[in-house]
Coordinates of C-alpha atoms in Angstrom, one line a residue:
Chain A
X1 CA -107.4 84.9 -97.8
X2 CA -103.6 84.9 -97.3
X3 CA -102.3 82.0 -95.0
X4 CA -98.9 83.9 -95.2
X5 CA -98.2 87.8 -94.9
X6 CA -95.6 89.5 -95.4
X7 CA -93.9 92.5 -94.5
X8 CA -92.8 95.5 -96.1
X9 CA -93.5 94.1 -99.5
X10 CA -90.7 96.3 -100.8
X11 CA -87.5 97.9 -98.7
X12 CA -84.4 100.0 -99.8
X13 CA -81.6 100.3 -97.5
X14 CA -78.4 101.9 -97.7
X15 CA -75.1 99.5 -97.4
X16 CA -74.5 98.8 -94.0
X17 CA -78.0 98.6 -92.1
X18 CA -79.6 96.3 -90.4
X19 CA -82.8 94.6 -92.5
X20 CA -86.0 93.2 -91.0
X21 CA -88.2 91.2 -92.8
X22 CA -91.4 89.6 -91.0
X23 CA -93.7 87.1 -91.7
X24 CA -97.0 86.0 -90.1
X25 CA -99.0 82.7 -90.7
X26 CA -102.5 81.4 -90.0
X27 CA -101.9 77.8 -90.4
X28 CA -100.6 75.1 -88.1
X29 CA -97.1 74.3 -89.0
X30 CA -93.9 72.6 -87.6
X31 CA -91.4 74.4 -89.5
X32 CA -91.2 77.7 -91.6
X33 CA -89.0 78.2 -95.1
X34 CA -87.1 81.5 -96.0
X35 CA -86.4 81.9 -99.4
X36 CA -84.1 83.9 -101.5
X37 CA -84.7 84.8 -105.4
X38 CA -81.9 87.2 -106.9
X39 CA -83.3 88.9 -109.9
X40 CA -84.0 86.5 -113.0
X41 CA -83.0 83.9 -111.0
X42 CA -84.4 80.7 -109.5
X43 CA -85.2 80.2 -106.1
X44 CA -83.0 78.7 -103.2
X45 CA -83.4 77.9 -99.5
X46 CA -81.9 80.0 -96.7
X47 CA -83.6 78.5 -93.9
X48 CA -85.9 76.0 -92.5
X49 CA -86.5 76.2 -88.9
X50 CA -89.3 75.2 -86.2
X51 CA -88.0 77.1 -83.1
X52 CA -85.7 79.5 -82.0
X53 CA -83.4 81.0 -84.1
X54 CA -80.8 80.0 -86.9
X55 CA -77.7 82.5 -88.3
X56 CA -75.8 81.9 -91.4
X57 CA -73.4 84.5 -91.8
X58 CA -75.2 87.8 -91.9
X59 CA -78.3 86.6 -91.9
X60 CA -80.4 85.6 -88.9
X61 CA -83.9 83.4 -88.9
X62 CA -86.4 83.6 -85.9
X63 CA -89.7 82.2 -85.3
X64 CA -92.2 82.0 -82.3
X65 CA -94.8 79.0 -83.4
X66 CA -97.1 80.3 -80.9
X67 CA -97.5 83.6 -81.8
X68 CA -97.3 82.4 -85.6
X69 CA -94.6 85.0 -86.3
X70 CA -90.9 84.7 -88.3
X71 CA -88.5 87.5 -89.0
X72 CA -85.7 87.4 -91.3
X73 CA -82.6 89.5 -90.3
X74 CA -79.9 91.2 -92.6
X75 CA -77.0 92.5 -90.4
X76 CA -74.2 95.0 -92.4
X77 CA -76.0 94.7 -95.7
X78 CA -74.3 94.6 -98.7
X79 CA -75.5 95.3 -102.1
X80 CA -75.4 91.5 -103.2
X81 CA -78.0 91.0 -100.6
X82 CA -80.6 92.6 -102.9
X83 CA -83.2 90.2 -104.2
X84 CA -87.0 88.9 -103.2
X85 CA -86.8 87.2 -99.4
X86 CA -90.1 84.5 -99.8
X87 CA -91.6 83.2 -96.6
X88 CA -92.9 79.7 -97.2
X89 CA -95.1 77.7 -94.7
X90 CA -95.9 73.9 -95.1
X91 CA -99.0 73.2 -93.1
X92 CA -99.4 70.2 -90.8
X93 CA -101.2 68.0 -93.7
X94 CA -100.6 68.2 -96.9
X95 CA -97.6 68.5 -99.1
X96 CA -97.9 72.2 -100.9
X97 CA -96.5 74.9 -99.7
X98 CA -98.3 78.6 -98.9
X99 CA -96.2 81.5 -100.0
X100 CA -95.8 85.1 -98.7
X101 CA -95.9 87.6 -101.6
X102 CA -92.2 88.4 -100.7
X103 CA -90.1 91.3 -99.8
X104 CA -88.3 93.3 -102.9
X105 CA -85.0 94.4 -101.1
X106 CA -82.5 96.8 -102.6
X107 CA -79.6 97.6 -100.9
X108 CA -77.8 100.8 -102.0
X109 CA -73.9 101.1 -102.3
Chain B
X1 CA -75.5 68.8 -107.9
X2 CA -78.9 68.1 -107.9
X3 CA -81.4 70.0 -109.8
X4 CA -84.6 70.7 -111.5
X5 CA -84.2 71.9 -115.5
X6 CA -86.3 74.2 -116.8
X7 CA -86.1 74.3 -120.6
X8 CA -86.2 77.9 -121.5
X9 CA -85.3 81.0 -119.8
X10 CA -86.9 83.3 -122.0
X11 CA -89.8 83.0 -124.2
X12 CA -92.1 85.0 -126.4
X13 CA -94.9 83.6 -128.2
X14 CA -98.0 84.8 -130.3
X15 CA -101.4 84.9 -128.9
X16 CA -103.4 81.9 -129.7
X17 CA -100.2 79.9 -130.0
X18 CA -99.9 76.6 -128.0
X19 CA -97.1 76.8 -125.8
X20 CA -95.1 73.9 -123.9
X21 CA -92.6 74.4 -121.0
X22 CA -90.5 71.5 -119.8
X23 CA -89.2 70.8 -116.7
X24 CA -87.0 67.9 -115.8
X25 CA -85.5 67.2 -112.4
X26 CA -82.7 64.5 -111.7
X27 CA -83.9 63.6 -107.9
X28 CA -86.2 60.9 -108.0
X29 CA -88.7 62.8 -106.8
X30 CA -92.7 62.4 -106.5
X31 CA -93.8 65.8 -106.0
X32 CA -93.7 68.4 -109.1
X33 CA -95.1 71.4 -108.9
X34 CA -96.0 74.4 -111.9
X35 CA -96.4 77.9 -110.4
X36 CA -96.7 81.1 -112.1
X37 CA -95.3 84.4 -110.4
X38 CA -96.1 88.3 -110.5
X39 CA -95.6 90.8 -108.9
X40 CA -97.4 91.8 -105.7
X41 CA -99.2 88.0 -105.9
X42 CA -96.2 86.0 -105.0
X43 CA -96.1 82.6 -106.1
X44 CA -99.6 81.2 -107.4
X45 CA -99.9 76.9 -107.9
X46 CA -101.5 76.1 -111.4
X47 CA -100.9 72.2 -111.4
X48 CA -99.5 69.7 -109.3
X49 CA -98.3 66.0 -109.7
X50 CA -97.6 63.4 -107.0
X51 CA -96.9 60.2 -109.2
X52 CA -96.3 59.8 -112.9
X53 CA -100.0 60.3 -114.9
X54 CA -101.6 61.9 -111.7
X55 CA -102.5 65.7 -111.9
X56 CA -103.9 67.8 -109.5
X57 CA -105.7 71.6 -109.8
X58 CA -103.9 74.2 -108.0
X59 CA -105.3 77.2 -107.5
X60 CA -105.3 79.0 -110.9
X61 CA -105.4 76.3 -113.4
X62 CA -107.8 77.8 -116.0
X63 CA -105.9 77.8 -119.2
X64 CA -103.5 75.2 -118.5
X65 CA -102.9 71.9 -118.7
X66 CA -100.1 69.3 -117.4
X67 CA -98.5 66.1 -118.5
X68 CA -96.4 63.7 -116.7
X69 CA -95.8 60.8 -118.5
X70 CA -92.5 59.7 -116.9
X71 CA -91.2 60.5 -113.4
X72 CA -88.5 63.3 -114.0
X73 CA -90.5 65.2 -116.6
X74 CA -93.8 67.6 -115.9
X75 CA -94.3 69.7 -118.4
X76 CA -97.3 72.6 -118.5
X77 CA -99.2 73.6 -121.8
X78 CA -100.8 76.4 -122.8
X79 CA -103.6 75.3 -124.7
X80 CA -104.1 78.8 -126.5
X81 CA -102.1 81.3 -125.2
X82 CA -103.1 84.8 -124.1
X83 CA -101.3 88.2 -123.2
X84 CA -102.9 87.5 -119.4
X85 CA -100.4 84.6 -119.0
X86 CA -97.5 86.7 -119.8
X87 CA -95.6 85.7 -116.3
X88 CA -92.5 84.2 -114.7
X89 CA -93.0 80.2 -114.4
X90 CA -91.3 78.0 -112.0
X91 CA -91.3 74.7 -111.7
X92 CA -90.3 72.8 -108.2
X93 CA -90.0 69.1 -107.0
X94 CA -90.3 67.8 -103.4
X95 CA -89.9 64.2 -101.9
X96 CA -93.6 62.7 -101.1
X97 CA -94.6 63.7 -97.7
X98 CA -91.6 65.8 -97.1
X99 CA -92.0 69.3 -97.9
X100 CA -92.5 70.3 -94.3
X101 CA -89.1 68.9 -93.5
X102 CA -86.9 69.3 -96.9
X103 CA -88.7 71.7 -98.7
X104 CA -88.7 72.3 -102.5
X105 CA -85.9 72.6 -105.1
X106 CA -87.0 75.2 -107.5
X107 CA -86.1 75.7 -111.4
X108 CA -84.2 78.8 -112.8
X109 CA -87.9 80.0 -114.1
X110 CA -89.0 80.6 -117.7
X111 CA -90.1 84.1 -118.0
X112 CA -92.8 84.2 -121.1
X113 CA -94.4 86.9 -122.5
X114 CA -97.1 86.3 -125.2
X115 CA -97.9 88.7 -127.6

């Protein structure tokens, strides 16, 4: 049973394309995190959001708590955006996260 | 710059060896976690600790043990390494009761190959 589902699992895009990664979850939460992992590297946090939309540069994250769904968008994608993007949800009880399996993004010049 | 440091980036061990993976954090976090990451399976929790000398099993503890003698250090031990333990191992830490607000801080990972 997966508490967090991400799609797609793999994504290849041409430089400049608009990219969307989706995350659906089944547990009750008050916030959701989007994480980024570059090849061979550790994991860093991109966004934490509990409602609406957040924007950081070319990255936009949206969430609908009622529908239990979040999306991560990348505008004007660039090869340096190539990474694994992971959706993480901390349930309202407990100290642990549930993680999606990740979306591996490759942006081709 | 606060950080979680894992002692090795790459490690190659032989089947049957006892393997120690070390993780140190300098943020005075109470919670520490060990995950393994495999393609298509994502991050799976092996063990976690809420305090010194405390440990809890995660989803896949078989073949692993942990030690937390000091607050800043959390060690993962493979008692007798096997080839199916070849994986990326990630350590993380957080304040107690705060992950849903502040999230985890992750180490850079240790890619372990068992031959």
